[in-house]
Short mmCIF file of C-alpha atoms and ligand atoms in Angstrom, two decimals:
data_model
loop_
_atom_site.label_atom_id
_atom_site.label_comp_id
_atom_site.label_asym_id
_atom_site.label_seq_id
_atom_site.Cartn_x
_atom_site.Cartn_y
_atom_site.Cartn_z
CA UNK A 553 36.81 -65.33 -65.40
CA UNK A 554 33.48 -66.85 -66.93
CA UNK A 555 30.52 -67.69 -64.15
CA UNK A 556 29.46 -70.46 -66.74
CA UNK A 557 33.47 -71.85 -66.14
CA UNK A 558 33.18 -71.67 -62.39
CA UNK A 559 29.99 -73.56 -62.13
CA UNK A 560 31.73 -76.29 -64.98
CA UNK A 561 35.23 -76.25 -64.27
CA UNK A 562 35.89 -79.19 -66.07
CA UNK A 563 34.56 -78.02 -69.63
CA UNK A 564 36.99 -77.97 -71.67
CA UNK A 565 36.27 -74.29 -72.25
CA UNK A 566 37.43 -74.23 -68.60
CA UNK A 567 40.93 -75.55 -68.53
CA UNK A 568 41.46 -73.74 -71.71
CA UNK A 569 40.63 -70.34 -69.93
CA UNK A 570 42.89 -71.44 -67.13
CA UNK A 571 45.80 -72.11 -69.35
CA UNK A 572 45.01 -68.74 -71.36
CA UNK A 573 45.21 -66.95 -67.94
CA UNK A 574 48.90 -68.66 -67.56
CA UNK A 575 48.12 -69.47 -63.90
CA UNK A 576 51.15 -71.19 -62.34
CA UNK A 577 49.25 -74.09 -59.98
CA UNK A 578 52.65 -73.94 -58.33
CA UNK A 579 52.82 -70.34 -57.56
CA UNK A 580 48.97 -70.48 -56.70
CA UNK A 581 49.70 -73.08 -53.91
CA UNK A 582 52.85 -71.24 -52.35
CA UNK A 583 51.17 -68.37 -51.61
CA UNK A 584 49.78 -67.59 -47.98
CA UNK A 585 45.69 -68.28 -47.95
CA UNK A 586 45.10 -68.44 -51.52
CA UNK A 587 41.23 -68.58 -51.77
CA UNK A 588 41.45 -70.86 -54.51
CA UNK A 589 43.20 -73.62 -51.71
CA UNK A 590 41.06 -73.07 -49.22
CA UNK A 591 37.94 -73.78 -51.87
CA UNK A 592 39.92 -76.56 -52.88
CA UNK A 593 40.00 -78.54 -49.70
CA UNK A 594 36.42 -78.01 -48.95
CA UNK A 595 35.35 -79.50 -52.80
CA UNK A 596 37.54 -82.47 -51.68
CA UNK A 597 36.30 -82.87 -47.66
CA UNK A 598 33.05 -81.92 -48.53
CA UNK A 599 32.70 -84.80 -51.47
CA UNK A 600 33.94 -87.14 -48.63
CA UNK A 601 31.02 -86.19 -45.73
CA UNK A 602 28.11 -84.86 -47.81
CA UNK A 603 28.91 -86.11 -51.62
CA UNK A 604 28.64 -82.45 -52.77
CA UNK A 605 31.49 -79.93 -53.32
CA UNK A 606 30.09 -77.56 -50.87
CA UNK A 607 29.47 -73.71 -51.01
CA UNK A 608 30.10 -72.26 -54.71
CA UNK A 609 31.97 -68.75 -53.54
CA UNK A 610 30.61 -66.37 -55.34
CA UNK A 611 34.55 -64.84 -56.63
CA UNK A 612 35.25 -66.91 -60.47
CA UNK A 613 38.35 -67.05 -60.30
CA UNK A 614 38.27 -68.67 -56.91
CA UNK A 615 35.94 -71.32 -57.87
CA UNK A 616 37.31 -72.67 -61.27
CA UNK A 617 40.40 -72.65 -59.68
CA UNK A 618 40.21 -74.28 -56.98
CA UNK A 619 38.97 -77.58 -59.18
CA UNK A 620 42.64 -77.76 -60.71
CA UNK A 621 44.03 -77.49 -57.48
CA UNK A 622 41.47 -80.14 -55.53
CA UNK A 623 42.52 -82.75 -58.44
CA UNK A 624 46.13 -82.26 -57.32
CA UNK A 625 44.94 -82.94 -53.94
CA UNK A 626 42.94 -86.10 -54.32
CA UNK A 627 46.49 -87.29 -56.80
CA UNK A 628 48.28 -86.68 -53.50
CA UNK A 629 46.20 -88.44 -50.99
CA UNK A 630 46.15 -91.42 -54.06
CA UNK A 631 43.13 -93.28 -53.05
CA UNK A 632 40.75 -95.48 -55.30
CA UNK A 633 37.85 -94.65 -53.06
CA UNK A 634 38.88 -90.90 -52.43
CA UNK A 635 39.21 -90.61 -56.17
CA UNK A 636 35.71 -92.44 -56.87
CA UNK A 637 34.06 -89.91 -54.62
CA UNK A 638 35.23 -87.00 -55.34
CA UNK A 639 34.57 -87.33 -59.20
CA UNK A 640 30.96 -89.10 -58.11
CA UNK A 641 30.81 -85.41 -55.54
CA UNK A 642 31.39 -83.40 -58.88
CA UNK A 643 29.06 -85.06 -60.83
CA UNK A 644 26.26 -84.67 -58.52
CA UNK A 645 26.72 -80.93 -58.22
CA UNK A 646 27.01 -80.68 -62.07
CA UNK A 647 23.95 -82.78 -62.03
CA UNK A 648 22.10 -80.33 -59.76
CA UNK A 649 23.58 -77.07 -61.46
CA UNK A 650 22.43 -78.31 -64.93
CA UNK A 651 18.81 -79.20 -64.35
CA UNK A 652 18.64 -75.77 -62.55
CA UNK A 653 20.76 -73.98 -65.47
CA UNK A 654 18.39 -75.78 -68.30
CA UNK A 655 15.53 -74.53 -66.70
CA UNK A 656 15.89 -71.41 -65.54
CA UNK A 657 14.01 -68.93 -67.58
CA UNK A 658 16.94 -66.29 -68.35
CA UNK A 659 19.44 -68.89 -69.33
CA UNK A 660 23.01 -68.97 -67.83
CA UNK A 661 25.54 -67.55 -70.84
CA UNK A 662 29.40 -67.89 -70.91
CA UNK A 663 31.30 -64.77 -71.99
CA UNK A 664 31.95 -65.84 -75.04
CA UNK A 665 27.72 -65.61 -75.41
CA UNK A 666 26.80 -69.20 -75.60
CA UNK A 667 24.53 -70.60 -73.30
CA UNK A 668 23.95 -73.97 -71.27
CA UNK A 669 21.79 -76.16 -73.95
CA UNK A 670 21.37 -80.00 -73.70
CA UNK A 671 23.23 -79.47 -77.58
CA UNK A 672 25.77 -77.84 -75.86
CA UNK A 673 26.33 -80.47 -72.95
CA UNK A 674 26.11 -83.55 -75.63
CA UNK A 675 28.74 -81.50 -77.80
CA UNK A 676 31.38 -80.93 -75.01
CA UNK A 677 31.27 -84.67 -74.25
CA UNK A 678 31.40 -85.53 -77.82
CA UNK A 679 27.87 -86.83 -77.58
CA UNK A 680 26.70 -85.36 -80.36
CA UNK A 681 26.27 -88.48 -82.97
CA UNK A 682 25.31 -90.67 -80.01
CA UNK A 683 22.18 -88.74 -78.91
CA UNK A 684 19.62 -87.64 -81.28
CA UNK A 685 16.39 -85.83 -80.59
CA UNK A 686 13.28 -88.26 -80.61
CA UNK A 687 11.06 -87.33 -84.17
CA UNK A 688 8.06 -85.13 -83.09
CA UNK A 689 9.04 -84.95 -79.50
CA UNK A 690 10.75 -81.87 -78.84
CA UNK A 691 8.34 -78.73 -77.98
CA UNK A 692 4.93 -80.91 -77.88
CA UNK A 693 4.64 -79.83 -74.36
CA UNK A 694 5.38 -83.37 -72.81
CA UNK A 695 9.12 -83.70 -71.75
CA UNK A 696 11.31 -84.42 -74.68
CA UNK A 697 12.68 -87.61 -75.78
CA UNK A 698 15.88 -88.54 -77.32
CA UNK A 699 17.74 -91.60 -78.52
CA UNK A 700 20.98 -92.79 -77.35
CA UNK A 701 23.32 -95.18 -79.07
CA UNK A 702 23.81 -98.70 -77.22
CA UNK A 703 27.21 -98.30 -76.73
CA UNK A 704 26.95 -94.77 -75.20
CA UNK A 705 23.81 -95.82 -73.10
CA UNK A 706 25.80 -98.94 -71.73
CA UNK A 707 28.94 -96.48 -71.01
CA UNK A 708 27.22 -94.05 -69.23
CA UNK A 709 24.43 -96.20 -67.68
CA UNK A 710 26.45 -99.66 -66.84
CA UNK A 711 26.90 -98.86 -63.64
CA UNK A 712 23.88 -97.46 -62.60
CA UNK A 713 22.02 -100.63 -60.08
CA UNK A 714 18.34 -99.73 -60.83
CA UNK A 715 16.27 -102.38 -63.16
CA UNK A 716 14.75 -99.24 -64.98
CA UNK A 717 18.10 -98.84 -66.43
CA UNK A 718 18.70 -102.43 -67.20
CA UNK A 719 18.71 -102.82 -71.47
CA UNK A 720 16.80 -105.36 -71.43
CA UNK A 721 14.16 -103.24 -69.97
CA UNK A 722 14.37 -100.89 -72.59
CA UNK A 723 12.71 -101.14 -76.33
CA UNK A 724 15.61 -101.15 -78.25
CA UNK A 725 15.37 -99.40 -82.23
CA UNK A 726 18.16 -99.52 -84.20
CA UNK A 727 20.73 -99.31 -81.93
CA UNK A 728 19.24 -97.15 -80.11
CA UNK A 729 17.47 -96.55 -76.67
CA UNK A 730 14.61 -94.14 -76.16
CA UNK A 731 14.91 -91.98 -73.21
CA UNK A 732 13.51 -88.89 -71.77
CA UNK A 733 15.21 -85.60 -71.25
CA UNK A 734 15.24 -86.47 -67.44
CA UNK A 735 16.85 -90.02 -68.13
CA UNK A 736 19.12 -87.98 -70.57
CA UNK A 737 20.46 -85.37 -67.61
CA UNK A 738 21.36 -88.63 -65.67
CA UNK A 739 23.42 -90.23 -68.61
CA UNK A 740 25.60 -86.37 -68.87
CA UNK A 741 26.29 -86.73 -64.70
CA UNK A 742 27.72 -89.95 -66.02
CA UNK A 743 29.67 -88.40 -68.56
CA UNK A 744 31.00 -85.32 -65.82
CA UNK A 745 32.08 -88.13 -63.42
CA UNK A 746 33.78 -89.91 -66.39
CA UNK A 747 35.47 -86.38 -67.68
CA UNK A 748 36.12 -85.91 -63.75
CA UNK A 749 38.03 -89.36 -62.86
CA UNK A 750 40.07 -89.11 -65.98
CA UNK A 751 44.08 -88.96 -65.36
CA UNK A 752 43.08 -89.16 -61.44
CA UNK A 753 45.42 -89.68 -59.74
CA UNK A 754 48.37 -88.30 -61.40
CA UNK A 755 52.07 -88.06 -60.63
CA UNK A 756 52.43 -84.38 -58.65
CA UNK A 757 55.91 -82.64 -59.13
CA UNK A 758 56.96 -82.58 -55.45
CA UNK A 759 57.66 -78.72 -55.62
CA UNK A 760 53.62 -78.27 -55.37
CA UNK A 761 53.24 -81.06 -52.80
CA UNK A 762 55.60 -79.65 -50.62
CA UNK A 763 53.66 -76.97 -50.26
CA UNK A 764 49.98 -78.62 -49.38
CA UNK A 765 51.03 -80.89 -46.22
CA UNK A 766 48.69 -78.53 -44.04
CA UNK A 767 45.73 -78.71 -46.79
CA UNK A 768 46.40 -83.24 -47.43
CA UNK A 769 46.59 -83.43 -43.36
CA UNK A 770 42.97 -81.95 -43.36
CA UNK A 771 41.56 -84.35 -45.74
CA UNK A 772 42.86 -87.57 -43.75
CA UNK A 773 41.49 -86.44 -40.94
CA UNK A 774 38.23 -85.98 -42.46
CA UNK A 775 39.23 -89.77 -43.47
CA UNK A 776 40.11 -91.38 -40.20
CA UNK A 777 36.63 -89.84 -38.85
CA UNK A 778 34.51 -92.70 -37.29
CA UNK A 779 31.35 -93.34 -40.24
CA UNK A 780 28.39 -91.44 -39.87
CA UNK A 781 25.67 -92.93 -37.96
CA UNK A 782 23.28 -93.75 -40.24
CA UNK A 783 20.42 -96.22 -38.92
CA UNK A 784 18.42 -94.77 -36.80
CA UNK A 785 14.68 -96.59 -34.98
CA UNK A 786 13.08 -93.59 -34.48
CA UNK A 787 12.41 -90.10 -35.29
CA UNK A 788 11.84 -87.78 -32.63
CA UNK A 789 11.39 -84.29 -33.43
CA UNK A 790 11.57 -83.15 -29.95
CA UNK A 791 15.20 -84.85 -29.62
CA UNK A 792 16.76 -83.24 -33.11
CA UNK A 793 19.70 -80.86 -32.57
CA UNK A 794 19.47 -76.83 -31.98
CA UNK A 795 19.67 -76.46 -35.78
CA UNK A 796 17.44 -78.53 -37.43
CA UNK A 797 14.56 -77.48 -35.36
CA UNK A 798 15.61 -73.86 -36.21
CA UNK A 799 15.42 -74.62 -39.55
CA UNK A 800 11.65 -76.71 -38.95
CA UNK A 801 10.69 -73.37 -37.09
CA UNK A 802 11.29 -71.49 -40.17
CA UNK A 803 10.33 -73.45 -42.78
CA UNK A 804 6.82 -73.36 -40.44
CA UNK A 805 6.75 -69.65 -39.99
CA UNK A 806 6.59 -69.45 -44.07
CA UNK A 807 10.06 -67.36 -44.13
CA UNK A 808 11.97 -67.68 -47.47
CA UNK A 809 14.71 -70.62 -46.98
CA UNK A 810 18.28 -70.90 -49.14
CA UNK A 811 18.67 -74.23 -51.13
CA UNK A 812 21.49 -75.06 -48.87
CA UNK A 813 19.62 -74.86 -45.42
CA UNK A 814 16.62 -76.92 -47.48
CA UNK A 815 19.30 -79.68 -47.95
CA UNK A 816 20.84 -79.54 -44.10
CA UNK A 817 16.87 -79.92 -43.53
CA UNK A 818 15.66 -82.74 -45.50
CA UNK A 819 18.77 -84.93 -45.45
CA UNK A 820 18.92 -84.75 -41.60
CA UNK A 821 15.10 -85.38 -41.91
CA UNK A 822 15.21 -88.26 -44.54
CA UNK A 823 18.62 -89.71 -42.75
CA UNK A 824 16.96 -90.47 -39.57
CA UNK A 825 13.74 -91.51 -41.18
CA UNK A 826 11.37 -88.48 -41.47
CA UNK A 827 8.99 -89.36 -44.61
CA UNK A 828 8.19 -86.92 -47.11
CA UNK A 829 3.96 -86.64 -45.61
CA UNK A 830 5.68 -86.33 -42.08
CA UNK A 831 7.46 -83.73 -43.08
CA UNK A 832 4.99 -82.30 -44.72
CA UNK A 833 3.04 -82.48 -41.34
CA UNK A 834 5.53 -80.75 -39.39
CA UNK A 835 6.21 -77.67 -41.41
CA UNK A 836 2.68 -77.44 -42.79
CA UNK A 837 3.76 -75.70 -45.93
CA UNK A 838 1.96 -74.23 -48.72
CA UNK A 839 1.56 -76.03 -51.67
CA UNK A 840 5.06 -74.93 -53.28
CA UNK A 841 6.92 -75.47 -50.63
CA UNK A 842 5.09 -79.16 -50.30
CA UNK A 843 5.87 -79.48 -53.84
CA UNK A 844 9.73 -78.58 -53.09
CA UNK A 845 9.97 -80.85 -50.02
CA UNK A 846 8.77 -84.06 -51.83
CA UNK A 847 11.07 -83.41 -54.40
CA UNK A 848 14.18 -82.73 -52.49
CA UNK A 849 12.85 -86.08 -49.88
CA UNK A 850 12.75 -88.26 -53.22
CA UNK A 851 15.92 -87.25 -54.45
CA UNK A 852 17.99 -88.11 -51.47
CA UNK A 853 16.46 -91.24 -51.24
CA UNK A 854 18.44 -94.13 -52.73
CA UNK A 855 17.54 -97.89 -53.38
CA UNK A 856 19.99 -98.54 -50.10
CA UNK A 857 18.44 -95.91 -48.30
CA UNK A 858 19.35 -91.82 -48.17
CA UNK A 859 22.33 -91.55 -50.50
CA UNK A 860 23.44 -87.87 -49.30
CA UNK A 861 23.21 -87.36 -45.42
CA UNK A 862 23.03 -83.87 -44.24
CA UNK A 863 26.08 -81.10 -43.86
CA UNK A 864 28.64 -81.01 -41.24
CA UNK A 865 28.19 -79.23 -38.29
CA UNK A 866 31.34 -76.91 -39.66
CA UNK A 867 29.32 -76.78 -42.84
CA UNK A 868 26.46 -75.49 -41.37
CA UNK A 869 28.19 -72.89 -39.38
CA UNK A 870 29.23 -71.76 -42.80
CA UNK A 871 25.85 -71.77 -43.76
CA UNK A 872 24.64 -69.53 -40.74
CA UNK A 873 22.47 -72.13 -39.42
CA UNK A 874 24.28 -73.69 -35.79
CA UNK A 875 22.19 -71.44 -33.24
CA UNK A 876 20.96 -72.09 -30.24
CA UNK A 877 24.06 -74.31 -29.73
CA UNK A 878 23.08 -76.55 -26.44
CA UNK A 879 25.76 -78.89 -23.97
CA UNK A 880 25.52 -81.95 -26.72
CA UNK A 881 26.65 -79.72 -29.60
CA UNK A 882 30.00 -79.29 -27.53
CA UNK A 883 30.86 -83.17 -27.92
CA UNK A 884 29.71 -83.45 -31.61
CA UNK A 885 30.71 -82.76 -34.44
CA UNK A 886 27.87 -83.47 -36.80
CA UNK A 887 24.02 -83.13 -36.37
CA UNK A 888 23.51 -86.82 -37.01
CA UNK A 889 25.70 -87.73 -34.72
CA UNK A 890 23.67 -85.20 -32.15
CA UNK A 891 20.49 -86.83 -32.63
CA UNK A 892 22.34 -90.42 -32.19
CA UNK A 893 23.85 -88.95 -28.78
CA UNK A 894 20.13 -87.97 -27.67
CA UNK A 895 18.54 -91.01 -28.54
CA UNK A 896 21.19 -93.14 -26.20
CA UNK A 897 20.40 -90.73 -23.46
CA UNK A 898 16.83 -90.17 -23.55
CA UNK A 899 14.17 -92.03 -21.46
CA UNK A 900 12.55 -94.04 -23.72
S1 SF4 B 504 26.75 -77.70 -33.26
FE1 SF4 B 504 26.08 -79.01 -34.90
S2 SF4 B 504 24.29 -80.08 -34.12
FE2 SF4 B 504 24.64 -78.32 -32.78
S3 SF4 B 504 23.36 -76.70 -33.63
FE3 SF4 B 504 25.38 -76.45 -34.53
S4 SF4 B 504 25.29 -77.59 -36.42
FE4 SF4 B 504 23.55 -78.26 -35.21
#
């Protein structure tokens, strides 16, 4: 199975090459510890506590897969908010994965030899007509500009709450609203959470239900967990759990750090109310690695405060990064909630 599929398994490419493999969704949930399941739950759990889908794997089949099967899931648990999230989950991951995709220098190519291109993306959401490339912009060494039709700017933008993306804040041509390429990556996240949400939930023939009980009981409870604390007075380094100061330690000692260990990092660090120059204090990096931090610290950050919080203390046991475990980690059961613990018990 395609690597360009598993990172988009909602292309329509996608679903096509999982109908042309004549996988049986039915047979692929009956069987003991299919992968595919497994990856399922955590795209659903994880879109519910970190508003990601978690850990690509790095198997194909298991990842494109498992997106059929976590759309069954979210039709069986048949929430409005569980369905919202997840699809707004997806999106941000395919929002992340195609700015990185774009720009990487050996572009990422499907079997079939065709490669992530913004003409691509606009052509599998039938955005073609509706986006055009701004005269004389493209290749001048500024970003490039485009135009977008009103009605597809208002569809994919409407709900967005920021005045930049207000129309009357916009100069308006012709029908059309100038944007640049940036602006344009954040209208397609709209279109993936749009392609994502469509037909959820649906009706699920009970002989595949009856056989994900285990996998539906693991997502409620993931529901019926108490919110995240998320306001916090103060941020005290020397009271932040076992991992996050691991991760400060090496992020200070220079040593090469995944993207998913940068992201436990600065959404515990934003979450509690590290800013981007303190954090830049504390690890001291060089000037790339400032560069990366500010980024990463001004994309969590939303109008209402940090939109993403950090991983899961499960999740970052996946990720290799709960060490040094200590007597508070016993009674937690995420690093927020650690650092919320230690406050209420510290001195002062
Ligand atoms: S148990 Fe949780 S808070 Fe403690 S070190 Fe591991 S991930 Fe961090």
């Amino acid at each position: 199975m395609d690597r360009l599929h598993a990172r988009y398994p909602f292309f329509v490419a996608a679903r096509e090459a999982v109908d042309a493999a004549a996988v049986d969704l039915g047979e692929l949930v009956a069987r003991e510890d299919d992968p595919a399941v497994d990856r399922a739950v955590e795209r659903v759990t994880a879109a519910l506590t970190e508003h990601s889908t978690g850990e690509m794997r790095r198997d194909a089949r298991t990842e494109l897969l498992s997106y059929p099967v976590a759309r069954v899931l979210v039709s069986l648990v048949d929430d409005h908010a569980v369905t919202g999230t997840y699809a707004n989950a997806e999106a941000a991951t395919a929002y992340e994965r195609i700015v990185a995709d774009l720009d990487t220098s050996s572009q990422l190519k499907s079997t079939s030899g065709s490669s992530l291109t913004v003409e691509r993306l606009l052509s599998e959401f039938d955005l073609s007509d509706d986006v055009q490339p701004a005269d004389g912009s493209a290749g001048t060494g500024g970003e490039d500009r485009y135009h977008v039709s009103v009605t597809a700017y208002l569809r994919l933008a409407g709900d967005r709450d920021e005045d930049a993306w207000r129309l009357p804040r916009r100069s308006l041509a012709d029908g059309r609203v100038p944007v640049s390429r940036t602006e344009l990556l954040t209208l397609l996240r709209g279109a993936v959470e749009e392609r994502v949400a469509e037909g959820l939930p649906f009706e699920v023939p009970e002989a595949i239900g009856a056989h994900l009980t285990e996998e539906i009981a693991a997502i409620e409870e993931v529901l019926s967990d108490p919110p995240l604390p998320t306001e916090f007075d103060a941020a005290r380094p020397e009271l932040f759990p076992p991992c996050v100061t691991a991760l400060l330690e090496r992020a200070r000692a220079g040593e090469e750090i995944p993207d998913h260990s940068w992201y436990t990092l600065c959404g515990f660090c934003a979450t509690v109310g590290v800013s981007a120059d303190e954090l830049v204090t504390l690890v001291q990096p060089d000037d790339g690695v400032e560069e990366r931090i500010r980024y990463q610290l001004d994309k969590l950050a939303g109008e209402d405060g940090v939109e993403y919080p950090p991983p899961s203390c499960s999740t970052v046991q996946d990720y290799g990064d709960c060490v040094n475990q200590d007597e508070v980690c016993a009674e937690i059961s995420h690093p927020l909630s650690y650092y919320e613990q230690r406050l209420e018990t510290s001195d002062n």
